[in-house]
Short mmCIF file of C-alpha atoms and ligand atoms in Angstrom, two decimals:
data_model
loop_
_atom_site.label_atom_id
_atom_site.label_comp_id
_atom_site.label_asym_id
_atom_site.label_seq_id
_atom_site.Cartn_x
_atom_site.Cartn_y
_atom_site.Cartn_z
CA MET A 1433 0.00 0.00 0.00
CA SER A 1434 1.31 3.46 -0.87
CA LYS A 1435 2.22 5.53 2.13
CA TYR A 1436 0.97 9.01 1.35
CA ILE A 1437 -1.87 11.19 0.08
CA MET A 1438 -1.27 14.13 -2.22
CA ALA A 1439 -3.45 17.15 -1.40
CA LEU A 1440 -3.74 19.85 -4.06
CA ASP A 1441 -4.71 23.18 -2.47
CA GLN A 1442 -5.58 25.63 -5.21
CA GLY A 1443 -6.00 28.92 -3.33
CA THR A 1444 -6.74 32.49 -4.32
CA THR A 1445 -3.17 33.72 -4.29
CA SER A 1446 -1.14 30.54 -4.53
CA SER A 1447 -1.22 26.93 -5.63
CA ARG A 1448 0.05 24.49 -3.04
CA CYS A 1449 0.62 20.78 -2.79
CA ILE A 1450 1.07 19.04 0.54
CA ILE A 1451 1.89 15.38 0.89
CA TYR A 1452 0.52 13.79 4.08
CA ASP A 1453 1.12 10.51 5.82
CA LYS A 1454 -1.48 8.42 7.61
CA GLN A 1455 -1.08 10.37 10.85
CA GLY A 1456 -1.80 13.63 9.05
CA GLN A 1457 1.85 14.70 9.29
CA THR A 1458 3.28 16.82 6.48
CA ILE A 1459 5.91 15.02 4.42
CA SER A 1460 6.64 17.73 1.88
CA VAL A 1461 5.21 20.94 0.43
CA GLY A 1462 5.33 22.69 -2.94
CA GLN A 1463 3.96 26.22 -3.30
CA MET A 1464 3.95 29.06 -5.79
CA GLU A 1465 2.05 32.30 -6.15
CA PHE A 1466 0.41 33.17 -9.43
CA THR A 1467 -0.74 36.32 -11.21
CA GLN A 1468 -3.69 38.37 -10.01
CA TYR A 1469 -5.40 40.46 -12.68
CA PHE A 1470 -7.38 43.59 -11.78
CA PRO A 1471 -8.63 44.81 -15.17
CA GLN A 1472 -11.04 47.35 -13.66
CA GLU A 1473 -11.89 48.60 -10.19
CA GLY A 1474 -13.60 45.79 -8.30
CA TRP A 1475 -12.76 43.17 -10.97
CA VAL A 1476 -10.50 40.21 -10.15
CA GLU A 1477 -9.35 37.54 -12.62
CA HIS A 1478 -6.92 34.63 -12.82
CA ASP A 1479 -5.50 32.91 -15.87
CA ALA A 1480 -7.01 29.40 -15.75
CA GLU A 1481 -4.01 28.04 -17.68
CA GLU A 1482 -1.70 29.45 -15.02
CA ILE A 1483 -3.85 27.88 -12.30
CA TRP A 1484 -3.35 24.55 -14.06
CA THR A 1485 0.38 24.83 -14.77
CA SER A 1486 1.20 26.20 -11.31
CA GLN A 1487 -0.77 23.40 -9.67
CA MET A 1488 1.09 20.72 -11.64
CA THR A 1489 4.44 22.42 -10.97
CA VAL A 1490 3.93 22.44 -7.20
CA ALA A 1491 2.68 18.84 -7.21
CA ASN A 1492 5.86 17.67 -8.91
CA GLU A 1493 7.92 19.93 -6.66
CA ALA A 1494 6.40 18.30 -3.58
CA LEU A 1495 7.20 14.83 -4.94
CA LEU A 1496 10.76 15.86 -5.71
CA LYS A 1497 11.36 17.53 -2.34
CA GLY A 1498 10.06 14.47 -0.51
CA GLY A 1499 12.21 12.14 -2.64
CA LEU A 1500 8.99 10.44 -3.76
CA THR A 1501 7.55 9.03 -6.96
CA TYR A 1502 3.94 8.46 -7.97
CA ARG A 1503 4.25 4.93 -6.55
CA ASP A 1504 4.41 6.41 -3.03
CA ILE A 1505 1.08 8.17 -3.50
CA ASP A 1506 -2.18 6.43 -2.72
CA SER A 1507 -4.45 9.06 -4.25
CA ILE A 1508 -5.06 12.76 -4.83
CA GLY A 1509 -7.49 15.03 -2.95
CA ILE A 1510 -8.32 18.53 -4.16
CA THR A 1511 -9.40 21.63 -2.29
CA ASN A 1512 -9.87 24.96 -3.97
CA GLN A 1513 -10.84 28.60 -3.91
CA ARG A 1514 -14.61 28.43 -4.27
CA GLU A 1515 -17.04 30.20 -6.64
CA THR A 1516 -14.29 31.15 -9.12
CA THR A 1517 -15.72 30.56 -12.58
CA ILE A 1518 -14.04 29.01 -15.63
CA VAL A 1519 -15.49 28.35 -19.10
CA TRP A 1520 -13.51 26.43 -21.70
CA ASP A 1521 -13.81 24.85 -25.12
CA LYS A 1522 -14.56 21.17 -24.73
CA HIS A 1523 -12.64 20.23 -27.90
CA THR A 1524 -9.47 22.29 -27.46
CA GLY A 1525 -9.43 22.70 -23.67
CA VAL A 1526 -8.76 26.41 -24.12
CA PRO A 1527 -10.55 28.76 -21.69
CA VAL A 1528 -12.70 31.34 -23.50
CA TYR A 1529 -11.95 33.99 -20.87
CA HIS A 1530 -9.91 34.43 -17.70
CA ALA A 1531 -11.25 32.76 -14.56
CA ILE A 1532 -13.56 35.24 -12.82
CA VAL A 1533 -12.52 35.16 -9.17
CA TRP A 1534 -14.91 34.94 -6.21
CA GLN A 1535 -13.87 38.44 -5.05
CA CYS A 1536 -14.88 40.00 -8.39
CA ARG A 1537 -17.81 42.45 -8.10
CA ARG A 1538 -18.48 42.89 -11.85
CA THR A 1539 -22.01 41.55 -11.62
CA ALA A 1540 -23.05 43.84 -8.73
CA ASP A 1541 -25.38 45.93 -10.91
CA TYR A 1542 -27.03 42.85 -12.37
CA CYS A 1543 -27.53 41.40 -8.89
CA GLU A 1544 -29.00 44.68 -7.71
CA GLU A 1545 -31.43 44.59 -10.62
CA LEU A 1546 -32.47 41.00 -9.84
CA GLY A 1547 -32.67 41.88 -6.16
CA LYS A 1548 -35.63 44.18 -6.79
CA ASP A 1549 -37.78 41.08 -7.01
CA ALA A 1550 -37.96 40.10 -3.34
CA ALA A 1551 -39.89 36.91 -4.04
CA LEU A 1552 -37.18 35.78 -6.47
CA VAL A 1553 -34.42 36.52 -3.95
CA GLU A 1554 -36.25 34.44 -1.35
CA ARG A 1555 -36.78 31.59 -3.82
CA ILE A 1556 -33.08 31.57 -4.67
CA ARG A 1557 -32.29 31.49 -0.94
CA GLN A 1558 -34.70 28.64 -0.30
CA LYS A 1559 -33.29 26.56 -3.15
CA THR A 1560 -29.57 27.32 -3.01
CA GLY A 1561 -29.12 28.41 0.62
CA LEU A 1562 -27.33 31.53 -0.67
CA ILE A 1563 -27.94 35.25 -0.60
CA LEU A 1564 -28.17 36.80 -4.07
CA ASP A 1565 -24.69 38.30 -4.44
CA PRO A 1566 -21.97 38.73 -7.11
CA TYR A 1567 -19.77 36.52 -4.85
CA PHE A 1568 -21.25 33.30 -6.28
CA SER A 1569 -20.56 31.68 -9.68
CA GLY A 1570 -23.98 31.94 -11.37
CA THR A 1571 -23.93 35.58 -12.40
CA LYS A 1572 -20.22 35.36 -13.28
CA LEU A 1573 -20.98 32.52 -15.70
CA ARG A 1574 -23.81 34.55 -17.19
CA TRP A 1575 -21.42 37.48 -17.64
CA ILE A 1576 -19.05 35.33 -19.71
CA LEU A 1577 -21.89 34.07 -21.92
CA GLU A 1578 -23.13 37.63 -22.44
CA ASN A 1579 -19.79 39.35 -22.97
CA VAL A 1580 -17.38 36.97 -24.68
CA GLN A 1581 -17.96 37.02 -28.41
CA GLY A 1582 -19.57 33.84 -29.68
CA ALA A 1583 -19.67 32.24 -26.22
CA ARG A 1584 -23.43 31.94 -25.97
CA GLU A 1585 -23.79 30.29 -29.39
CA LYS A 1586 -20.98 27.85 -28.67
CA ALA A 1587 -22.38 27.03 -25.24
CA GLU A 1588 -25.81 26.34 -26.70
CA ALA A 1589 -24.26 24.11 -29.35
CA GLY A 1590 -22.67 22.07 -26.53
CA ASP A 1591 -19.09 23.13 -27.31
CA LEU A 1592 -18.28 24.88 -24.01
CA LEU A 1593 -17.93 23.54 -20.49
CA PHE A 1594 -18.28 25.36 -17.17
CA GLY A 1595 -16.48 24.51 -13.98
CA THR A 1596 -15.28 25.81 -10.66
CA VAL A 1597 -11.59 25.25 -9.99
CA GLU A 1598 -11.78 21.61 -8.84
CA THR A 1599 -13.83 20.78 -11.97
CA TRP A 1600 -11.20 22.38 -14.19
CA LEU A 1601 -8.30 20.57 -12.49
CA ILE A 1602 -10.05 17.18 -12.61
CA TRP A 1603 -10.94 17.66 -16.29
CA LYS A 1604 -7.35 18.64 -17.11
CA MET A 1605 -5.75 15.90 -15.03
CA THR A 1606 -7.93 13.22 -16.63
CA GLY A 1607 -7.14 14.50 -20.13
CA GLY A 1608 -10.69 15.81 -20.63
CA LYS A 1609 -12.34 12.52 -19.70
CA VAL A 1610 -14.13 13.56 -16.50
CA HIS A 1611 -16.37 16.61 -16.08
CA VAL A 1612 -17.62 16.63 -12.50
CA THR A 1613 -18.09 18.98 -9.54
CA ASP A 1614 -18.26 17.85 -5.94
CA LEU A 1615 -21.37 18.77 -3.96
CA SER A 1616 -19.62 21.30 -1.70
CA ASN A 1617 -18.38 23.31 -4.68
CA ALA A 1618 -21.66 22.91 -6.57
CA SER A 1619 -23.48 24.47 -3.62
CA ARG A 1620 -21.52 27.71 -4.12
CA THR A 1621 -22.60 28.33 -7.70
CA MET A 1622 -26.09 29.69 -6.86
CA LEU A 1623 -27.29 27.32 -9.61
CA PHE A 1624 -27.61 24.22 -7.46
CA ASN A 1625 -30.62 23.05 -5.48
CA ILE A 1626 -29.09 21.91 -2.20
CA HIS A 1627 -32.17 19.92 -1.19
CA ASP A 1628 -32.73 17.97 -4.42
CA LEU A 1629 -28.97 17.85 -5.20
CA CYS A 1630 -29.39 18.91 -8.82
CA TRP A 1631 -28.97 21.96 -11.04
CA ASP A 1632 -32.01 24.20 -10.71
CA GLN A 1633 -33.79 24.68 -14.02
CA GLU A 1634 -35.61 27.86 -12.96
CA ILE A 1635 -32.35 29.59 -12.04
CA LEU A 1636 -30.61 28.29 -15.18
CA ASP A 1637 -33.42 29.74 -17.28
CA LEU A 1638 -33.32 33.02 -15.39
CA LEU A 1639 -29.58 33.43 -16.03
CA GLY A 1640 -29.70 31.92 -19.53
CA ILE A 1641 -27.29 29.08 -18.80
CA PRO A 1642 -27.50 25.96 -21.03
CA SER A 1643 -27.48 22.86 -18.83
CA CYS A 1644 -25.24 20.96 -21.28
CA MET A 1645 -22.24 22.98 -20.10
CA LEU A 1646 -22.64 22.00 -16.43
CA PRO A 1647 -20.53 19.32 -14.72
CA THR A 1648 -22.04 16.22 -13.15
CA PRO A 1649 -22.44 16.62 -9.37
CA VAL A 1650 -20.61 13.92 -7.40
CA SER A 1651 -19.79 13.23 -3.76
CA CYS A 1652 -16.69 14.66 -2.06
CA SER A 1653 -15.10 11.28 -1.51
CA GLU A 1654 -15.00 8.80 -4.40
CA VAL A 1655 -12.66 7.93 -7.25
CA TYR A 1656 -13.58 10.34 -10.05
CA GLY A 1657 -10.95 9.14 -12.50
CA GLU A 1658 -7.22 8.72 -13.02
CA THR A 1659 -4.57 11.26 -13.90
CA MET A 1660 -2.92 11.06 -17.30
CA PRO A 1661 0.25 8.96 -16.70
CA GLU A 1662 2.56 11.62 -18.14
CA LEU A 1663 1.71 14.11 -15.36
CA PHE A 1664 3.40 12.23 -12.50
CA GLY A 1665 5.09 9.27 -14.21
CA GLY A 1666 2.11 6.97 -13.70
CA ALA A 1667 -1.65 7.19 -13.28
CA LEU A 1668 -3.01 8.21 -9.86
CA PRO A 1669 -6.63 8.08 -8.68
CA ILE A 1670 -8.29 11.43 -7.98
CA ALA A 1671 -10.44 10.44 -5.03
CA GLY A 1672 -11.71 13.52 -3.18
CA ALA A 1673 -12.64 17.18 -3.60
CA ALA A 1674 -14.17 19.93 -1.49
CA GLY A 1675 -14.25 23.71 -1.45
CA ASP A 1676 -11.63 25.22 0.86
CA GLN A 1677 -13.87 26.11 3.79
CA GLN A 1678 -15.72 22.83 3.78
CA ALA A 1679 -12.41 20.98 3.51
CA ALA A 1680 -11.18 22.90 6.58
CA LEU A 1681 -14.31 21.86 8.50
CA PHE A 1682 -13.53 18.27 7.52
CA GLY A 1683 -9.83 18.65 8.34
CA GLN A 1684 -10.82 19.89 11.80
CA THR A 1685 -12.79 16.63 12.11
CA CYS A 1686 -16.03 18.54 12.82
CA PHE A 1687 -17.99 15.47 11.72
CA SER A 1688 -20.94 15.84 14.11
CA ALA A 1689 -23.84 18.28 14.07
CA GLY A 1690 -23.11 21.33 16.21
CA GLU A 1691 -19.31 21.26 15.72
CA ALA A 1692 -17.76 24.38 14.19
CA LYS A 1693 -14.49 25.92 13.08
CA SER A 1694 -13.29 29.42 12.36
CA THR A 1695 -10.59 30.02 9.73
CA TYR A 1696 -8.56 33.23 10.03
CA GLY A 1697 -6.98 33.65 6.59
CA THR A 1698 -7.34 36.50 4.12
CA GLY A 1699 -11.02 36.45 5.14
CA ASN A 1700 -12.70 34.81 8.11
CA PHE A 1701 -15.03 31.87 7.59
CA LEU A 1702 -17.04 30.30 10.37
CA LEU A 1703 -18.76 27.02 9.51
CA MET A 1704 -20.98 24.87 11.69
CA ASN A 1705 -21.90 21.34 10.73
CA THR A 1706 -25.69 21.07 11.00
CA GLY A 1707 -25.83 17.36 10.23
CA GLU A 1708 -28.14 16.04 7.54
CA THR A 1709 -30.53 18.98 7.98
CA PRO A 1710 -30.04 22.19 6.01
CA VAL A 1711 -30.73 25.08 8.40
CA LEU A 1712 -31.93 28.23 6.68
CA SER A 1713 -30.52 31.27 8.44
CA GLU A 1714 -32.69 34.07 9.77
CA ASN A 1715 -29.57 36.00 10.74
CA GLY A 1716 -27.65 36.69 7.53
CA LEU A 1717 -25.69 33.43 7.25
CA LEU A 1718 -25.46 31.08 4.28
CA THR A 1719 -26.63 27.49 4.11
CA THR A 1720 -24.24 25.29 2.23
CA ILE A 1721 -23.37 21.68 1.59
CA ALA A 1722 -20.53 20.66 3.89
CA TRP A 1723 -19.84 17.42 2.05
CA GLY A 1724 -21.37 14.41 0.40
CA LEU A 1725 -19.86 11.22 1.82
CA ASN A 1726 -20.92 7.56 1.82
CA GLY A 1727 -24.27 8.33 0.21
CA LYS A 1728 -25.15 11.01 2.78
CA VAL A 1729 -25.04 14.78 2.68
CA ASN A 1730 -23.96 16.98 5.58
CA TYR A 1731 -24.96 20.63 5.57
CA ALA A 1732 -23.35 23.65 7.20
CA LEU A 1733 -24.24 27.14 8.26
CA GLU A 1734 -21.59 29.56 7.07
CA GLY A 1735 -20.62 33.07 7.99
CA SER A 1736 -18.19 34.76 5.58
CA VAL A 1737 -16.21 37.88 6.46
CA PHE A 1738 -14.23 39.26 3.52
CA VAL A 1739 -11.37 41.00 5.36
CA CYS A 1740 -9.56 39.30 8.25
CA GLY A 1741 -5.80 38.69 7.89
CA ALA A 1742 -6.01 41.08 4.93
CA ALA A 1743 -6.43 43.91 7.48
CA ILE A 1744 -3.06 42.95 8.99
CA GLN A 1745 -1.57 42.95 5.49
CA TRP A 1746 -2.99 46.44 5.04
CA LEU A 1747 -1.18 47.63 8.18
CA ARG A 1748 1.99 46.08 6.76
CA ASP A 1749 1.81 46.98 3.06
CA GLU A 1750 -0.16 50.22 2.95
CA LEU A 1751 0.52 51.89 6.33
CA HIS A 1752 3.97 50.30 6.83
CA ILE A 1753 3.56 50.13 10.59
CA LEU A 1754 4.45 46.43 10.63
CA GLU A 1755 7.41 44.62 9.11
CA ASN A 1756 5.54 41.33 9.11
CA SER A 1757 2.18 39.95 10.28
CA PRO A 1758 3.42 38.02 13.37
CA GLU A 1759 4.93 41.26 14.74
CA SER A 1760 1.37 42.46 15.38
CA GLU A 1761 1.23 40.26 18.49
CA ALA A 1762 4.10 41.98 20.34
CA MET A 1763 2.88 45.43 19.28
CA ALA A 1764 -0.63 44.73 20.59
CA LEU A 1765 0.76 43.44 23.87
CA SER A 1766 3.02 46.49 24.30
CA VAL A 1767 -0.02 48.62 25.23
CA GLU A 1768 -2.66 48.16 27.91
CA ASP A 1769 -5.65 48.60 25.61
CA THR A 1770 -6.63 50.27 22.34
CA ALA A 1771 -6.89 53.75 23.92
CA GLY A 1772 -10.52 53.73 22.84
CA LEU A 1773 -9.77 53.03 19.16
CA TYR A 1774 -12.04 50.89 17.02
CA ILE A 1775 -11.31 49.94 13.44
CA VAL A 1776 -13.94 48.42 11.16
CA PRO A 1777 -12.10 46.77 8.23
CA ALA A 1778 -15.02 47.02 5.80
CA PHE A 1779 -12.60 47.59 2.90
CA VAL A 1780 -14.81 45.81 0.34
CA GLY A 1781 -18.11 46.32 2.09
CA LEU A 1782 -19.37 44.00 4.81
CA GLY A 1783 -20.21 40.32 4.35
CA ALA A 1784 -22.09 38.24 6.90
CA PRO A 1785 -24.13 39.03 8.84
CA TYR A 1786 -24.54 42.60 7.51
CA TRP A 1787 -24.24 42.13 3.71
CA ASP A 1788 -23.67 45.78 2.95
CA PRO A 1789 -21.61 46.29 -0.24
CA TYR A 1790 -21.60 50.03 0.43
CA ALA A 1791 -19.97 49.93 3.88
CA ARG A 1792 -16.37 51.16 3.94
CA GLY A 1793 -13.55 50.90 6.47
CA ALA A 1794 -13.19 53.45 9.28
CA ILE A 1795 -11.20 54.17 12.43
CA PHE A 1796 -13.12 55.66 15.35
CA GLY A 1797 -12.19 57.28 18.66
CA ILE A 1798 -8.81 58.75 17.74
CA THR A 1799 -7.36 60.93 20.48
CA ARG A 1800 -4.00 62.70 20.79
CA GLY A 1801 -2.41 59.80 22.67
CA ALA A 1802 -3.33 57.07 20.18
CA ASN A 1803 -0.28 55.47 18.58
CA LYS A 1804 0.48 52.73 16.08
CA ASN A 1805 0.47 50.01 18.74
CA HIS A 1806 -3.07 50.96 19.69
CA LEU A 1807 -4.05 50.82 16.03
CA VAL A 1808 -2.51 47.37 15.60
CA ARG A 1809 -4.30 46.15 18.72
CA ALA A 1810 -7.61 47.63 17.55
CA THR A 1811 -7.17 45.90 14.18
CA LEU A 1812 -6.58 42.50 15.79
CA ASP A 1813 -9.59 43.14 18.04
CA SER A 1814 -11.73 43.88 14.98
CA LEU A 1815 -10.98 40.39 13.63
CA ALA A 1816 -12.27 38.89 16.85
CA TYR A 1817 -15.37 41.12 16.89
CA GLN A 1818 -16.24 40.12 13.33
CA CYS A 1819 -16.09 36.46 14.33
CA TYR A 1820 -18.20 37.28 17.40
CA ASP A 1821 -20.89 38.69 15.10
CA LEU A 1822 -20.84 35.48 13.05
CA LEU A 1823 -20.98 33.23 16.07
CA THR A 1824 -23.82 35.19 17.64
CA ALA A 1825 -25.83 34.85 14.42
CA MET A 1826 -24.97 31.17 14.22
CA ASN A 1827 -25.99 30.42 17.79
CA ARG A 1828 -29.32 32.15 17.18
CA ASP A 1829 -29.94 30.08 14.05
CA ALA A 1830 -28.86 26.90 15.79
CA ALA A 1831 -31.18 27.53 18.74
CA ALA A 1832 -34.14 28.28 16.45
CA SER A 1833 -33.58 25.28 14.18
CA SER A 1834 -35.34 21.97 14.35
CA ALA A 1835 -31.98 20.21 14.02
CA GLY A 1836 -31.54 20.02 17.80
CA LEU A 1837 -28.35 22.10 17.79
CA ALA A 1838 -26.93 23.60 20.95
CA GLY A 1839 -25.00 26.88 21.05
CA LEU A 1840 -21.27 26.51 20.69
CA THR A 1841 -19.24 25.88 23.84
CA ALA A 1842 -15.82 25.64 22.19
CA LEU A 1843 -14.50 26.87 18.86
CA LYS A 1844 -11.81 25.16 16.79
CA VAL A 1845 -9.61 27.61 14.90
CA ASP A 1846 -7.19 27.50 11.98
CA GLY A 1847 -5.72 29.70 9.21
CA GLY A 1848 -2.59 31.87 9.27
CA ALA A 1849 -3.73 34.49 11.80
CA CYS A 1850 -4.73 31.93 14.43
CA ALA A 1851 -1.02 31.67 15.22
CA ASN A 1852 -1.45 35.05 16.97
CA ASN A 1853 -1.82 34.30 20.71
CA TYR A 1854 -3.04 37.79 21.58
CA LEU A 1855 -5.80 37.50 18.97
CA MET A 1856 -6.87 34.03 20.13
CA GLN A 1857 -7.02 35.08 23.80
CA PHE A 1858 -9.07 38.16 22.92
CA GLN A 1859 -11.28 35.97 20.72
CA SER A 1860 -11.96 33.67 23.64
CA ASP A 1861 -12.66 36.68 25.89
CA VAL A 1862 -15.22 38.29 23.58
CA LEU A 1863 -16.89 35.00 22.69
CA GLY A 1864 -16.98 33.87 26.29
CA CYS A 1865 -16.07 30.35 25.19
CA GLU A 1866 -12.96 28.24 24.81
CA VAL A 1867 -10.89 28.53 21.64
CA LEU A 1868 -9.07 25.37 20.59
CA ARG A 1869 -6.04 25.65 18.34
CA PRO A 1870 -4.89 22.34 16.83
CA ALA A 1871 -1.29 21.33 16.29
CA CYS A 1872 -1.89 21.27 12.53
CA ILE A 1873 -3.46 24.53 11.33
CA GLU A 1874 -3.21 23.48 7.65
CA THR A 1875 -6.65 21.94 7.98
CA THR A 1876 -7.84 22.81 4.46
CA SER A 1877 -5.44 20.56 2.59
CA LEU A 1878 -5.63 17.99 5.37
CA GLY A 1879 -9.41 17.80 4.84
CA ALA A 1880 -8.89 17.13 1.13
CA ALA A 1881 -6.38 14.39 1.98
CA TYR A 1882 -8.84 12.77 4.39
CA LEU A 1883 -11.65 12.82 1.80
CA ALA A 1884 -9.43 11.12 -0.79
CA GLY A 1885 -8.01 8.59 1.67
CA LEU A 1886 -11.46 7.62 2.92
CA ALA A 1887 -12.53 6.81 -0.64
CA THR A 1888 -9.60 4.47 -1.28
CA GLY A 1889 -9.48 2.78 2.13
CA PHE A 1890 -6.19 4.54 3.05
CA PHE A 1891 -8.16 5.75 6.08
CA ARG A 1892 -10.54 3.19 7.55
CA ASP A 1893 -13.34 5.48 8.71
CA LEU A 1894 -14.05 8.83 10.38
CA GLU A 1895 -12.89 7.54 13.76
CA ASP A 1896 -9.56 6.60 12.22
CA VAL A 1897 -9.18 10.19 10.97
CA LYS A 1898 -10.35 11.75 14.23
CA THR A 1899 -7.44 10.34 16.20
CA ASN A 1900 -5.13 12.58 14.13
CA TRP A 1901 -6.58 15.79 15.61
CA GLN A 1902 -4.25 17.07 18.35
CA VAL A 1903 -4.67 20.24 20.37
CA ASP A 1904 -1.81 22.73 20.49
CA ARG A 1905 -3.31 25.25 22.90
CA VAL A 1906 -6.62 26.02 24.61
CA PHE A 1907 -7.54 29.67 25.22
CA ALA A 1908 -10.09 30.15 28.02
CA PRO A 1909 -12.16 33.31 28.58
CA ALA A 1910 -10.74 35.53 31.31
CA MET A 1911 -12.53 38.87 30.84
CA SER A 1912 -15.18 40.30 33.15
CA GLU A 1913 -18.70 40.36 31.75
CA GLU A 1914 -18.89 44.10 32.34
CA LYS A 1915 -15.81 44.83 30.27
CA ARG A 1916 -16.89 42.44 27.55
CA SER A 1917 -20.31 44.08 27.17
CA ALA A 1918 -18.80 47.55 27.09
CA LEU A 1919 -16.30 46.59 24.37
CA LEU A 1920 -18.97 44.88 22.28
CA ALA A 1921 -21.31 47.86 22.56
CA GLY A 1922 -18.54 50.07 21.15
CA TRP A 1923 -17.98 47.66 18.26
CA LYS A 1924 -21.68 47.60 17.39
CA GLU A 1925 -21.79 51.36 17.32
CA ALA A 1926 -18.66 51.56 15.14
CA VAL A 1927 -20.07 49.06 12.60
CA SER A 1928 -23.35 50.92 12.35
CA ARG A 1929 -21.49 54.10 11.41
CA THR A 1930 -19.64 52.48 8.50
CA MET A 1931 -22.74 51.18 6.78
CA GLY A 1932 -24.05 52.68 3.55
CA TRP A 1933 -21.00 54.99 3.34
CA ALA A 1934 -20.28 54.52 -0.40
CA LYS A 1935 -23.89 54.63 -1.54
P1 ADP Z 3294 -5.04 32.43 2.90
O1 ADP Z 3294 -5.05 30.93 2.88
O2 ADP Z 3294 -6.40 33.06 2.90
O3 ADP Z 3294 -4.11 33.04 1.89
P2 ADP Z 3294 -3.55 32.08 5.38
O4 ADP Z 3294 -4.34 31.10 6.15
O5 ADP Z 3294 -2.24 31.64 4.77
O6 ADP Z 3294 -4.44 32.85 4.33
O7 ADP Z 3294 -3.25 33.29 6.38
C1 ADP Z 3294 -2.55 34.41 5.95
C2 ADP Z 3294 -3.16 35.66 6.57
O8 ADP Z 3294 -2.98 35.63 7.98
C3 ADP Z 3294 -2.50 36.90 6.07
O9 ADP Z 3294 -3.51 37.83 5.76
C4 ADP Z 3294 -1.64 37.39 7.22
O10 ADP Z 3294 -1.62 38.80 7.29
C5 ADP Z 3294 -2.32 36.81 8.43
N1 ADP Z 3294 -1.38 36.40 9.48
C6 ADP Z 3294 -0.43 35.46 9.39
N2 ADP Z 3294 0.23 35.32 10.55
C7 ADP Z 3294 -0.32 36.23 11.41
C8 ADP Z 3294 -0.09 36.59 12.78
N3 ADP Z 3294 0.83 35.98 13.52
N4 ADP Z 3294 -0.86 37.55 13.31
C9 ADP Z 3294 -1.84 38.15 12.59
N5 ADP Z 3294 -2.09 37.86 11.30
C10 ADP Z 3294 -1.34 36.92 10.72
#
């Protein structure tokens, strides 16, 4: 039996490959950044060919660094930036346009137009679990069909294929033999009925999308096909796929209803497994498919915040008050408090639970004594407050649901910024619950590896996988209730003053 799983982690700014052993330990890593295109304000694109070549380069790099060959690899699992939309020619494999990235706001006007029909918005929410927003793939796909010359005719003639990033990679790796999307990625297109597990004809008609270009929905853990032998020296089974946030939930082994994780990366994503029941949010969260596994579907409630670690990057790259992100911890701890400062990092509007594309960032409460350390501390605090807003919404939805979910008593964390001990302690303080940081915070790629290994028998079952989760540190709440309420009241007030700013 081969000893390792190859996880392909196709992210927004870089392609990575991590090779894991059975204990979930990292054997080797390949990583490279790729080009970001910003053709107009608010537009974000990637070159789908570069996504493909970079992903294959890092996969071979990881093999080489680990002194491995394809014979050492049991199977491949994929996790990917979600919602990003690719359309290509089925005969030549050439994309008809750049990949339109999840962050791209080019369809905002169209969404606003559609949004005037409240009944339609509600129907879309009921069927897809999503809020009508340019974030999701559906309106991006429509944009390509409307704006790329000849695309609509070719699509209708059955010559074009659509896919999110995992679909594209699987199609390319199998030499164009397999055109599938896993259920977790399908549920982010705004074209997929998450109850019936099929493409929704009413929404396809509304957006003018021919169903012949859509991939076949499949589970997150099964052998989809084999790689072309020339890619790695021999054929390898591709056995698992999930969108990045769902993969992280899986990598954190949140297998039971009521378990949740918070990822502090560029953005902040809080997901709670709600079991086999989709819970429709009354508090601004999304309902999404967590994964399809062994003939069953698990759902999740999701809160998405667009700017999290990106606010720390802003302090570093735009304000130049940090040399590097980890330095923020010592700077925050060098002062007693924020000197009354609040920052709301609504740089691209606000996501969950506010959903205000017109909000903009602001700093409040500046006095003569405020210095850069206070600002750094206030920025870290804002990341924790944003997650507090998500968790509060989630606990409300959980309590009101018929799924028998209890409010969260401990939160598992991951993502780059969770390495910051100041941030994690403050997070625990404002949430009033324990924060659990695992030894392995690369849970996204680990989740993809688990999904692939479960399909091939590399991992026996979920219990087998669960034993790999090890805690690094537990942060327990230590703040008085009085102080906590006062801080949170200030945050609420600050957020309310940023809303509608750019309207
Ligand atoms: P992504 O996968 O979204 O690219 P990562 O999970 O790699 O993000 O996390 C990187 C983000 O975390 C960056 O925005 C960075 O500024 C932030 N970050 C990394 N380390 C720290 C730290 N010690 N303190 C605060 N922020 C950090």
